[in-house]
Amino acid sequence: MTVRALLVRGLLVGLVAGFATFLVAHQVGEPHVETAIALEEAGTHAPADDHTHDEATAGHSHDDGGAVVSRHDQRTWGLLTGSLAVGLALGGLVALVSAAAVGRLGRMTPGQSTATVALIGFVSYALVPFLKYPANPPAVGDGSTIGARTGDYFAFVLVSVVAAVLGTLLARRLWPQVGTYAAVLAGVGAYVVVVAVAGQVLPTVNEVGDFPADVLWYFRRASLITIATLWAAIGIGLTGLVGALHRRDTATTERRTLAASL
Amino acid sequence: MSQVSATPATTVEIPSIPLAEIAPWALFVGLLAVLALFFVSAEQGAFSLLSGTAVHEWVHDGRHLLGFPCH
Ligand SMILES: [Zn+2]
């Protein structure tokens, strides 16, 4: 098993996962994006911080009229571009972390360690950050705070991912002495403590204003389904391909051993 | 948990890949991945390497639905 073999598979899976993500985002998410934009344009929704709204929307138009990119392109080719780019990026990253994890996580087979990496990746990079800073539809959010919100979001993502890596290393180190159950419990516990503290320390964002609660929930649920699709496709696809690669390697080794013994 | 030693067939060591072999790939792919994520998530939003709003507008729906702060 080589880094290159894993990376090629990761990028391939990432591309397919990106396309699946696009389909799900387009079918499940776009209706709610359209509803939110319609609300924004109808002006029925007063933003939490009214005085900054004009300045906030000044370089940012969802409107077909003066927009650089039409709504049609945004929800098709634009969405596809974003999905494929993120799919490829995460596919490559998961493949490389999986390459490092092969043979290093207890007695796990390469397929099992790859599935574990993808699961930890989903929880630490996507799910837990979503709980602190959930996705927002167009029309929610004050444009003047975008810098601070983006910084807080990525700071939390970074803390969560680093804590997950350290938690995994802790579990790995404890495993020979205390066994699987206690080691995993210690690793997960350490992770939860770190993200809980970070979640308390980092500021809460609430710029929802009087945006309708139902549309907000539908959008966030659709966003979470989209993100889960991406990670599930990467995790399931790469686990399958790495498992097959391992079986091929094992078969080759066995044939060689057999040939040598003859 | 299992103090009983397993049969040799099931304890075949899974060869790990030396970290030194992974490092150059990690650096290269890591940079490209961060760049890709940056353009989808933050360019012409929180940061503006390029002027205008074309990048932001193009990846706009992905930015919202993939959970990044947009505007
Ligand atoms: Zn937006």
mmCIF file of C-alpha atoms and ligand atoms in Angstrom:
data_model
loop_
_atom_site.group_PDB
_atom_site.id
_atom_site.type_symbol
_atom_site.label_atom_id
_atom_site.label_comp_id
_atom_site.label_asym_id
_atom_site.label_seq_id
_atom_site.Cartn_x
_atom_site.Cartn_y
_atom_site.Cartn_z
ATOM 1 C CA MET A 1 0.000 0.000 0.000
ATOM 2 C CA THR A 2 1.507 3.305 -1.082
ATOM 3 C CA VAL A 3 0.628 6.950 -0.468
ATOM 4 C CA ARG A 4 0.094 7.428 -4.184
ATOM 5 C CA ALA A 5 -2.367 4.524 -4.452
ATOM 6 C CA LEU A 6 -4.375 5.935 -1.553
ATOM 7 C CA LEU A 7 -4.276 9.512 -2.828
ATOM 8 C CA VAL A 8 -5.473 8.532 -6.313
ATOM 9 C CA ARG A 9 -8.396 6.670 -4.736
ATOM 10 C CA GLY A 10 -9.142 9.568 -2.417
ATOM 11 C CA LEU A 11 -9.280 12.083 -5.260
ATOM 12 C CA LEU A 12 -11.432 9.754 -7.362
ATOM 13 C CA VAL A 13 -13.840 9.179 -4.489
ATOM 14 C CA GLY A 14 -13.785 12.918 -3.717
ATOM 15 C CA LEU A 15 -14.819 13.750 -7.270
ATOM 16 C CA VAL A 16 -17.716 11.275 -7.212
ATOM 17 C CA ALA A 17 -18.681 12.437 -3.700
ATOM 18 C CA GLY A 18 -18.617 16.059 -4.894
ATOM 19 C CA PHE A 19 -20.984 15.201 -7.704
ATOM 20 C CA ALA A 20 -23.343 13.312 -5.355
ATOM 21 C CA THR A 21 -23.211 16.295 -3.013
ATOM 22 C CA PHE A 22 -24.171 18.604 -5.857
ATOM 23 C CA LEU A 23 -27.191 16.453 -6.730
ATOM 24 C CA VAL A 24 -28.382 16.345 -3.114
ATOM 25 C CA ALA A 25 -27.714 20.066 -2.552
ATOM 26 C CA HIS A 26 -29.553 20.906 -5.746
ATOM 27 C CA GLN A 27 -32.582 18.731 -4.973
ATOM 28 C CA VAL A 28 -32.796 19.119 -1.197
ATOM 29 C CA GLY A 29 -31.192 22.491 -0.512
ATOM 30 C CA GLU A 30 -31.947 24.786 -3.432
ATOM 31 C CA PRO A 31 -35.727 25.065 -2.808
ATOM 32 C CA HIS A 32 -34.972 26.627 0.593
ATOM 33 C CA VAL A 33 -32.260 28.883 -0.815
ATOM 34 C CA GLU A 34 -34.839 30.155 -3.297
ATOM 35 C CA THR A 35 -37.402 30.716 -0.529
ATOM 36 C CA ALA A 36 -34.845 32.656 1.517
ATOM 37 C CA ILE A 37 -33.871 34.821 -1.452
ATOM 38 C CA ALA A 38 -37.540 35.479 -2.226
ATOM 39 C CA LEU A 39 -38.028 36.598 1.395
ATOM 40 C CA GLU A 40 -34.933 38.795 1.177
ATOM 41 C CA GLU A 41 -36.127 40.444 -2.001
ATOM 42 C CA ALA A 42 -39.692 40.908 -0.773
ATOM 43 C CA GLY A 43 -38.152 42.785 2.149
ATOM 44 C CA THR A 44 -40.518 41.036 4.543
ATOM 45 C CA HIS A 45 -37.618 40.096 6.723
ATOM 46 C CA ALA A 46 -36.015 42.822 8.810
ATOM 47 C CA PRO A 47 -32.432 41.911 9.638
ATOM 48 C CA ALA A 48 -31.338 41.865 13.244
ATOM 49 C CA ASP A 49 -29.137 44.877 12.675
ATOM 50 C CA ASP A 50 -31.034 47.164 10.364
ATOM 51 C CA HIS A 51 -28.634 50.060 9.913
ATOM 52 C CA THR A 52 -25.890 47.958 8.365
ATOM 53 C CA HIS A 53 -28.092 46.175 5.895
ATOM 54 C CA ASP A 54 -27.571 48.483 2.928
ATOM 55 C CA GLU A 55 -23.843 48.473 3.272
ATOM 56 C CA ALA A 56 -23.967 44.721 3.792
ATOM 57 C CA THR A 57 -25.928 43.995 0.660
ATOM 58 C CA ALA A 58 -24.078 46.562 -1.457
ATOM 59 C CA GLY A 59 -21.580 44.212 -3.130
ATOM 60 C CA HIS A 60 -23.752 41.224 -2.771
ATOM 61 C CA SER A 61 -26.723 40.769 -5.001
ATOM 62 C CA HIS A 62 -28.947 37.742 -5.290
ATOM 63 C CA ASP A 63 -30.874 39.571 -7.906
ATOM 64 C CA ASP A 64 -30.868 38.455 -11.517
ATOM 65 C CA GLY A 65 -30.859 42.065 -12.733
ATOM 66 C CA GLY A 66 -27.536 43.572 -11.697
ATOM 67 C CA ALA A 67 -25.799 40.373 -10.579
ATOM 68 C CA VAL A 68 -22.475 39.172 -11.951
ATOM 69 C CA VAL A 69 -23.724 35.592 -11.952
ATOM 70 C CA SER A 70 -27.340 34.702 -12.661
ATOM 71 C CA ARG A 71 -29.372 32.696 -10.163
ATOM 72 C CA HIS A 72 -29.558 29.905 -12.697
ATOM 73 C CA ASP A 73 -25.778 29.645 -12.903
ATOM 74 C CA GLN A 74 -25.432 29.941 -9.141
ATOM 75 C CA ARG A 75 -27.685 26.975 -8.426
ATOM 76 C CA THR A 76 -26.296 24.778 -11.203
ATOM 77 C CA TRP A 77 -22.718 25.323 -12.437
ATOM 78 C CA GLY A 78 -21.682 27.421 -9.463
ATOM 79 C CA LEU A 79 -23.004 24.888 -6.973
ATOM 80 C CA LEU A 80 -21.378 22.084 -8.965
ATOM 81 C CA THR A 81 -18.007 23.908 -8.915
ATOM 82 C CA GLY A 82 -18.143 24.399 -5.167
ATOM 83 C CA SER A 83 -19.223 20.809 -4.489
ATOM 84 C CA LEU A 84 -16.536 19.290 -6.708
ATOM 85 C CA ALA A 85 -13.789 21.526 -5.274
ATOM 86 C CA VAL A 86 -14.687 20.686 -1.680
ATOM 87 C CA GLY A 87 -15.171 16.999 -2.581
ATOM 88 C CA LEU A 88 -11.722 16.781 -4.180
ATOM 89 C CA ALA A 89 -10.071 18.683 -1.327
ATOM 90 C CA LEU A 90 -11.634 16.570 1.415
ATOM 91 C CA GLY A 91 -11.166 13.336 -0.561
ATOM 92 C CA GLY A 92 -7.446 14.078 -0.861
ATOM 93 C CA LEU A 93 -7.080 15.047 2.796
ATOM 94 C CA VAL A 94 -9.006 12.022 4.095
ATOM 95 C CA ALA A 95 -6.898 9.750 1.871
ATOM 96 C CA LEU A 96 -3.639 11.145 3.275
ATOM 97 C CA VAL A 97 -4.768 10.917 6.895
ATOM 98 C CA SER A 98 -5.967 7.382 6.154
ATOM 99 C CA ALA A 99 -2.539 6.594 4.706
ATOM 100 C CA ALA A 100 -1.002 7.657 8.009
ATOM 101 C CA ALA A 101 -3.595 5.654 9.972
ATOM 102 C CA VAL A 102 -3.066 2.342 8.125
ATOM 103 C CA GLY A 103 -1.542 -0.159 10.554
ATOM 104 C CA ARG A 104 -1.330 2.447 13.311
ATOM 105 C CA LEU A 105 -4.774 2.225 14.936
ATOM 106 C CA GLY A 106 -4.730 -0.836 17.144
ATOM 107 C CA ARG A 107 -5.485 -4.007 15.230
ATOM 108 C CA MET A 108 -7.711 -2.303 12.662
ATOM 109 C CA THR A 109 -7.507 -3.438 9.059
ATOM 110 C CA PRO A 110 -6.795 -0.683 6.490
ATOM 111 C CA GLY A 111 -10.497 -0.591 5.609
ATOM 112 C CA GLN A 112 -11.473 -0.176 9.243
ATOM 113 C CA SER A 113 -8.912 2.533 9.971
ATOM 114 C CA THR A 114 -10.023 4.419 6.834
ATOM 115 C CA ALA A 115 -13.671 4.272 7.933
ATOM 116 C CA THR A 116 -12.603 5.508 11.381
ATOM 117 C CA VAL A 117 -10.683 8.439 9.888
ATOM 118 C CA ALA A 118 -13.684 9.434 7.757
ATOM 119 C CA LEU A 119 -16.054 9.171 10.721
ATOM 120 C CA ILE A 120 -13.793 11.238 12.989
ATOM 121 C CA GLY A 121 -13.366 13.702 10.114
ATOM 122 C CA PHE A 122 -17.117 14.099 9.665
ATOM 123 C CA VAL A 123 -17.756 14.601 13.377
ATOM 124 C CA SER A 124 -14.841 16.955 14.061
ATOM 125 C CA TYR A 125 -14.699 18.955 10.823
ATOM 126 C CA ALA A 126 -18.400 19.111 9.928
ATOM 127 C CA LEU A 127 -20.898 17.972 12.564
ATOM 128 C CA VAL A 128 -19.554 19.578 15.749
ATOM 129 C CA PRO A 129 -18.759 22.935 14.056
ATOM 130 C CA PHE A 130 -22.306 22.877 12.639
ATOM 131 C CA LEU A 131 -23.698 22.622 16.184
ATOM 132 C CA LYS A 132 -21.852 25.786 17.204
ATOM 133 C CA TYR A 133 -22.059 27.748 13.939
ATOM 134 C CA PRO A 134 -24.893 26.288 11.850
ATOM 135 C CA ALA A 135 -25.269 27.146 8.175
ATOM 136 C CA ASN A 136 -27.361 30.203 7.390
ATOM 137 C CA PRO A 137 -29.566 30.800 4.359
ATOM 138 C CA PRO A 138 -29.239 33.959 2.252
ATOM 139 C CA ALA A 139 -30.932 36.914 4.025
ATOM 140 C CA VAL A 140 -29.652 35.769 7.432
ATOM 141 C CA GLY A 141 -26.456 37.419 8.592
ATOM 142 C CA ASP A 142 -25.088 40.891 8.953
ATOM 143 C CA GLY A 143 -22.556 41.618 6.221
ATOM 144 C CA SER A 144 -20.448 43.847 8.455
ATOM 145 C CA THR A 145 -19.610 40.924 10.796
ATOM 146 C CA ILE A 146 -18.624 38.429 8.073
ATOM 147 C CA GLY A 147 -14.905 38.748 8.883
ATOM 148 C CA ALA A 148 -15.368 38.000 12.575
ATOM 149 C CA ARG A 149 -17.872 35.205 11.911
ATOM 150 C CA THR A 150 -15.619 33.518 9.364
ATOM 151 C CA GLY A 151 -12.665 33.788 11.778
ATOM 152 C CA ASP A 152 -14.647 32.300 14.676
ATOM 153 C CA TYR A 153 -16.000 29.526 12.463
ATOM 154 C CA PHE A 154 -12.561 28.424 11.258
ATOM 155 C CA ALA A 155 -11.053 28.834 14.722
ATOM 156 C CA PHE A 156 -13.668 26.432 16.062
ATOM 157 C CA VAL A 157 -13.128 24.013 13.157
ATOM 158 C CA LEU A 158 -9.385 24.105 13.833
ATOM 159 C CA VAL A 159 -9.793 23.495 17.580
ATOM 160 C CA SER A 160 -12.225 20.649 16.883
ATOM 161 C CA VAL A 161 -10.020 18.912 14.307
ATOM 162 C CA VAL A 162 -6.824 19.306 16.372
ATOM 163 C CA ALA A 163 -8.664 18.021 19.479
ATOM 164 C CA ALA A 164 -9.939 15.027 17.490
ATOM 165 C CA VAL A 165 -6.408 14.194 16.304
ATOM 166 C CA LEU A 166 -4.998 14.520 19.824
ATOM 167 C CA GLY A 167 -7.904 12.490 21.256
ATOM 168 C CA THR A 168 -7.187 9.731 18.748
ATOM 169 C CA LEU A 169 -3.461 9.769 19.574
ATOM 170 C CA LEU A 170 -4.335 9.603 23.287
ATOM 171 C CA ALA A 171 -6.582 6.577 22.718
ATOM 172 C CA ARG A 172 -3.868 4.950 20.628
ATOM 173 C CA ARG A 173 -1.264 5.484 23.338
ATOM 174 C CA LEU A 174 -3.494 4.187 26.171
ATOM 175 C CA TRP A 175 -4.811 1.196 24.202
ATOM 176 C CA PRO A 176 -2.032 -1.348 24.985
ATOM 177 C CA GLN A 177 -2.378 -0.766 28.752
ATOM 178 C CA VAL A 178 -6.092 -0.171 29.280
ATOM 179 C CA GLY A 179 -7.782 -1.896 26.342
ATOM 180 C CA THR A 180 -10.101 -0.663 23.615
ATOM 181 C CA TYR A 181 -13.100 0.385 25.727
ATOM 182 C CA ALA A 182 -11.234 2.613 28.193
ATOM 183 C CA ALA A 183 -8.886 3.988 25.531
ATOM 184 C CA VAL A 184 -11.705 5.077 23.199
ATOM 185 C CA LEU A 185 -13.631 6.507 26.153
ATOM 186 C CA ALA A 186 -10.595 8.561 27.218
ATOM 187 C CA GLY A 187 -9.994 9.847 23.683
ATOM 188 C CA VAL A 188 -13.619 10.796 23.064
ATOM 189 C CA GLY A 189 -13.895 12.297 26.558
ATOM 190 C CA ALA A 190 -10.829 14.497 26.043
ATOM 191 C CA TYR A 191 -12.224 15.652 22.689
ATOM 192 C CA VAL A 192 -15.627 16.507 24.156
ATOM 193 C CA VAL A 193 -14.058 18.511 27.007
ATOM 194 C CA VAL A 194 -11.917 20.562 24.605
ATOM 195 C CA VAL A 195 -14.722 21.390 22.145
ATOM 196 C CA ALA A 196 -17.162 22.114 24.979
ATOM 197 C CA VAL A 197 -14.732 24.657 26.460
ATOM 198 C CA ALA A 198 -14.012 26.156 23.016
ATOM 199 C CA GLY A 199 -17.750 26.327 22.361
ATOM 200 C CA GLN A 200 -18.198 28.324 25.568
ATOM 201 C CA VAL A 201 -15.262 30.645 24.897
ATOM 202 C CA LEU A 202 -16.032 31.516 21.266
ATOM 203 C CA PRO A 203 -18.816 34.062 20.713
ATOM 204 C CA THR A 204 -22.339 33.016 19.856
ATOM 205 C CA VAL A 205 -23.707 34.304 16.567
ATOM 206 C CA ASN A 206 -27.372 35.194 16.389
ATOM 207 C CA GLU A 207 -28.232 37.375 13.430
ATOM 208 C CA VAL A 208 -31.448 35.591 12.539
ATOM 209 C CA GLY A 209 -33.708 38.572 13.337
ATOM 210 C CA ASP A 210 -37.297 37.748 12.425
ATOM 211 C CA PHE A 211 -36.401 35.345 9.629
ATOM 212 C CA PRO A 212 -39.091 32.604 9.601
ATOM 213 C CA ALA A 213 -38.129 29.717 11.877
ATOM 214 C CA ASP A 214 -39.514 27.053 9.565
ATOM 215 C CA VAL A 215 -37.484 28.169 6.532
ATOM 216 C CA LEU A 216 -34.392 28.460 8.732
ATOM 217 C CA TRP A 217 -34.849 24.884 10.000
ATOM 218 C CA TYR A 218 -35.546 23.473 6.517
ATOM 219 C CA PHE A 219 -32.442 25.201 5.171
ATOM 220 C CA ARG A 220 -30.203 24.030 8.018
ATOM 221 C CA ARG A 221 -31.518 20.485 7.788
ATOM 222 C CA ALA A 222 -30.889 20.505 4.029
ATOM 223 C CA SER A 223 -27.394 21.884 4.598
ATOM 224 C CA LEU A 224 -26.596 19.158 7.128
ATOM 225 C CA ILE A 225 -27.917 16.499 4.732
ATOM 226 C CA THR A 226 -25.685 17.964 2.010
ATOM 227 C CA ILE A 227 -22.592 17.929 4.236
ATOM 228 C CA ALA A 228 -23.397 14.419 5.506
ATOM 229 C CA THR A 229 -23.740 13.217 1.903
ATOM 230 C CA LEU A 230 -20.267 14.497 1.107
ATOM 231 C CA TRP A 231 -18.653 12.769 4.079
ATOM 232 C CA ALA A 232 -20.678 9.569 3.743
ATOM 233 C CA ALA A 233 -19.756 9.248 0.069
ATOM 234 C CA ILE A 234 -16.066 9.856 0.820
ATOM 235 C CA GLY A 235 -16.057 7.504 3.822
ATOM 236 C CA ILE A 236 -17.966 4.659 2.206
ATOM 237 C CA GLY A 237 -16.203 4.953 -1.166
ATOM 238 C CA LEU A 238 -12.676 5.176 0.216
ATOM 239 C CA THR A 239 -13.260 2.402 2.772
ATOM 240 C CA GLY A 240 -14.378 0.105 -0.044
ATOM 241 C CA LEU A 241 -11.436 0.963 -2.295
ATOM 242 C CA VAL A 242 -8.841 0.713 0.499
ATOM 243 C CA GLY A 243 -10.327 -2.623 1.586
ATOM 244 C CA ALA A 244 -10.021 -3.928 -1.973
ATOM 245 C CA LEU A 245 -6.452 -2.621 -2.219
ATOM 246 C CA HIS A 246 -5.542 -4.387 1.027
ATOM 247 C CA ARG A 247 -7.066 -7.683 -0.132
ATOM 248 C CA ARG A 248 -5.086 -7.416 -3.368
ATOM 249 C CA ASP A 249 -1.851 -6.723 -1.432
ATOM 250 C CA THR A 250 -2.537 -9.623 0.928
ATOM 251 C CA ALA A 251 -3.234 -12.005 -1.963
ATOM 252 C CA THR A 252 0.024 -10.963 -3.652
ATOM 253 C CA THR A 253 2.000 -11.503 -0.434
ATOM 254 C CA GLU A 254 0.411 -14.924 0.075
ATOM 255 C CA ARG A 255 1.209 -15.982 -3.485
ATOM 256 C CA ARG A 256 4.837 -14.878 -3.004
ATOM 257 C CA THR A 257 5.075 -16.729 0.324
ATOM 258 C CA LEU A 258 3.650 -19.826 -1.291
ATOM 259 C CA ALA A 259 5.980 -19.562 -4.288
ATOM 260 C CA ALA A 260 8.983 -19.108 -1.988
ATOM 261 C CA SER A 261 8.017 -22.181 0.039
ATOM 262 C CA LEU A 262 7.844 -24.442 -2.998
ATOM 263 C CA MET B 1 -9.279 -7.633 26.554
ATOM 264 C CA SER B 2 -7.821 -10.539 24.648
ATOM 265 C CA GLN B 3 -4.889 -11.824 26.628
ATOM 266 C CA VAL B 4 -5.077 -15.067 24.689
ATOM 267 C CA SER B 5 -2.617 -14.874 21.842
ATOM 268 C CA ALA B 6 -4.298 -15.382 18.520
ATOM 269 C CA THR B 7 -3.179 -17.797 15.876
ATOM 270 C CA PRO B 8 -0.346 -16.559 13.649
ATOM 271 C CA ALA B 9 -2.709 -16.249 10.674
ATOM 272 C CA THR B 10 -4.775 -13.518 12.366
ATOM 273 C CA THR B 11 -1.867 -11.543 13.803
ATOM 274 C CA VAL B 12 -0.303 -10.731 10.455
ATOM 275 C CA GLU B 13 1.008 -7.199 10.994
ATOM 276 C CA ILE B 14 -0.488 -4.590 8.733
ATOM 277 C CA PRO B 15 2.492 -2.681 7.352
ATOM 278 C CA SER B 16 2.161 1.036 8.048
ATOM 279 C CA ILE B 17 3.363 3.652 5.571
ATOM 280 C CA PRO B 18 6.409 5.604 6.859
ATOM 281 C CA LEU B 19 5.359 9.148 7.825
ATOM 282 C CA ALA B 20 8.374 10.553 5.962
ATOM 283 C CA GLU B 21 6.863 9.095 2.803
ATOM 284 C CA ILE B 22 3.516 10.771 3.485
ATOM 285 C CA ALA B 23 4.915 14.202 4.459
ATOM 286 C CA PRO B 24 5.704 15.617 0.973
ATOM 287 C CA TRP B 25 2.290 14.543 -0.341
ATOM 288 C CA ALA B 26 0.633 15.978 2.754
ATOM 289 C CA LEU B 27 2.326 19.327 2.199
ATOM 290 C CA PHE B 28 1.410 19.477 -1.489
ATOM 291 C CA VAL B 29 -2.171 18.202 -1.216
ATOM 292 C CA GLY B 30 -2.687 20.129 2.025
ATOM 293 C CA LEU B 31 -1.822 23.410 0.311
ATOM 294 C CA LEU B 32 -4.053 22.714 -2.695
ATOM 295 C CA ALA B 33 -6.911 21.582 -0.453
ATOM 296 C CA VAL B 34 -6.672 24.676 1.735
ATOM 297 C CA LEU B 35 -6.622 26.843 -1.406
ATOM 298 C CA ALA B 36 -9.717 25.089 -2.817
ATOM 299 C CA LEU B 37 -11.543 25.340 0.510
ATOM 300 C CA PHE B 38 -10.515 28.993 0.796
ATOM 301 C CA PHE B 39 -12.001 29.929 -2.554
ATOM 302 C CA VAL B 40 -15.248 28.109 -1.870
ATOM 303 C CA SER B 41 -15.571 29.318 1.723
ATOM 304 C CA ALA B 42 -14.080 32.747 2.206
ATOM 305 C CA GLU B 43 -12.755 34.514 -0.913
ATOM 306 C CA GLN B 44 -14.579 37.791 -1.578
ATOM 307 C CA GLY B 45 -16.452 37.234 1.649
ATOM 308 C CA ALA B 46 -14.267 37.548 4.703
ATOM 309 C CA PHE B 47 -11.156 37.996 2.504
ATOM 310 C CA SER B 48 -10.599 39.530 -0.904
ATOM 311 C CA LEU B 49 -7.508 38.386 -2.768
ATOM 312 C CA LEU B 50 -9.241 39.200 -6.029
ATOM 313 C CA SER B 51 -11.337 42.300 -6.513
ATOM 314 C CA GLY B 52 -14.996 42.165 -7.442
ATOM 315 C CA THR B 53 -17.611 39.641 -6.414
ATOM 316 C CA ALA B 54 -17.480 37.100 -9.247
ATOM 317 C CA VAL B 55 -15.901 34.278 -7.207
ATOM 318 C CA HIS B 56 -18.286 34.875 -4.320
ATOM 319 C CA GLU B 57 -21.275 34.921 -6.660
ATOM 320 C CA TRP B 58 -20.170 31.823 -8.551
ATOM 321 C CA VAL B 59 -19.707 29.578 -5.497
ATOM 322 C CA HIS B 60 -22.451 31.374 -3.567
ATOM 323 C CA ASP B 61 -24.981 28.544 -3.185
ATOM 324 C CA GLY B 62 -22.276 26.019 -2.361
ATOM 325 C CA ARG B 63 -20.912 28.362 0.292
ATOM 326 C CA HIS B 64 -24.330 28.547 1.961
ATOM 327 C CA LEU B 65 -25.291 24.872 1.631
ATOM 328 C CA LEU B 66 -21.878 23.516 2.631
ATOM 329 C CA GLY B 67 -22.209 25.437 5.874
ATOM 330 C CA PHE B 68 -19.680 28.267 5.444
ATOM 331 C CA PRO B 69 -20.481 31.805 6.583
ATOM 332 C CA CYS B 70 -21.413 33.703 3.407
ATOM 333 C CA HIS B 71 -22.448 37.276 4.118
HETATM 334 ZN ZN ZN C 1 -25.100 34.517 0.326
#
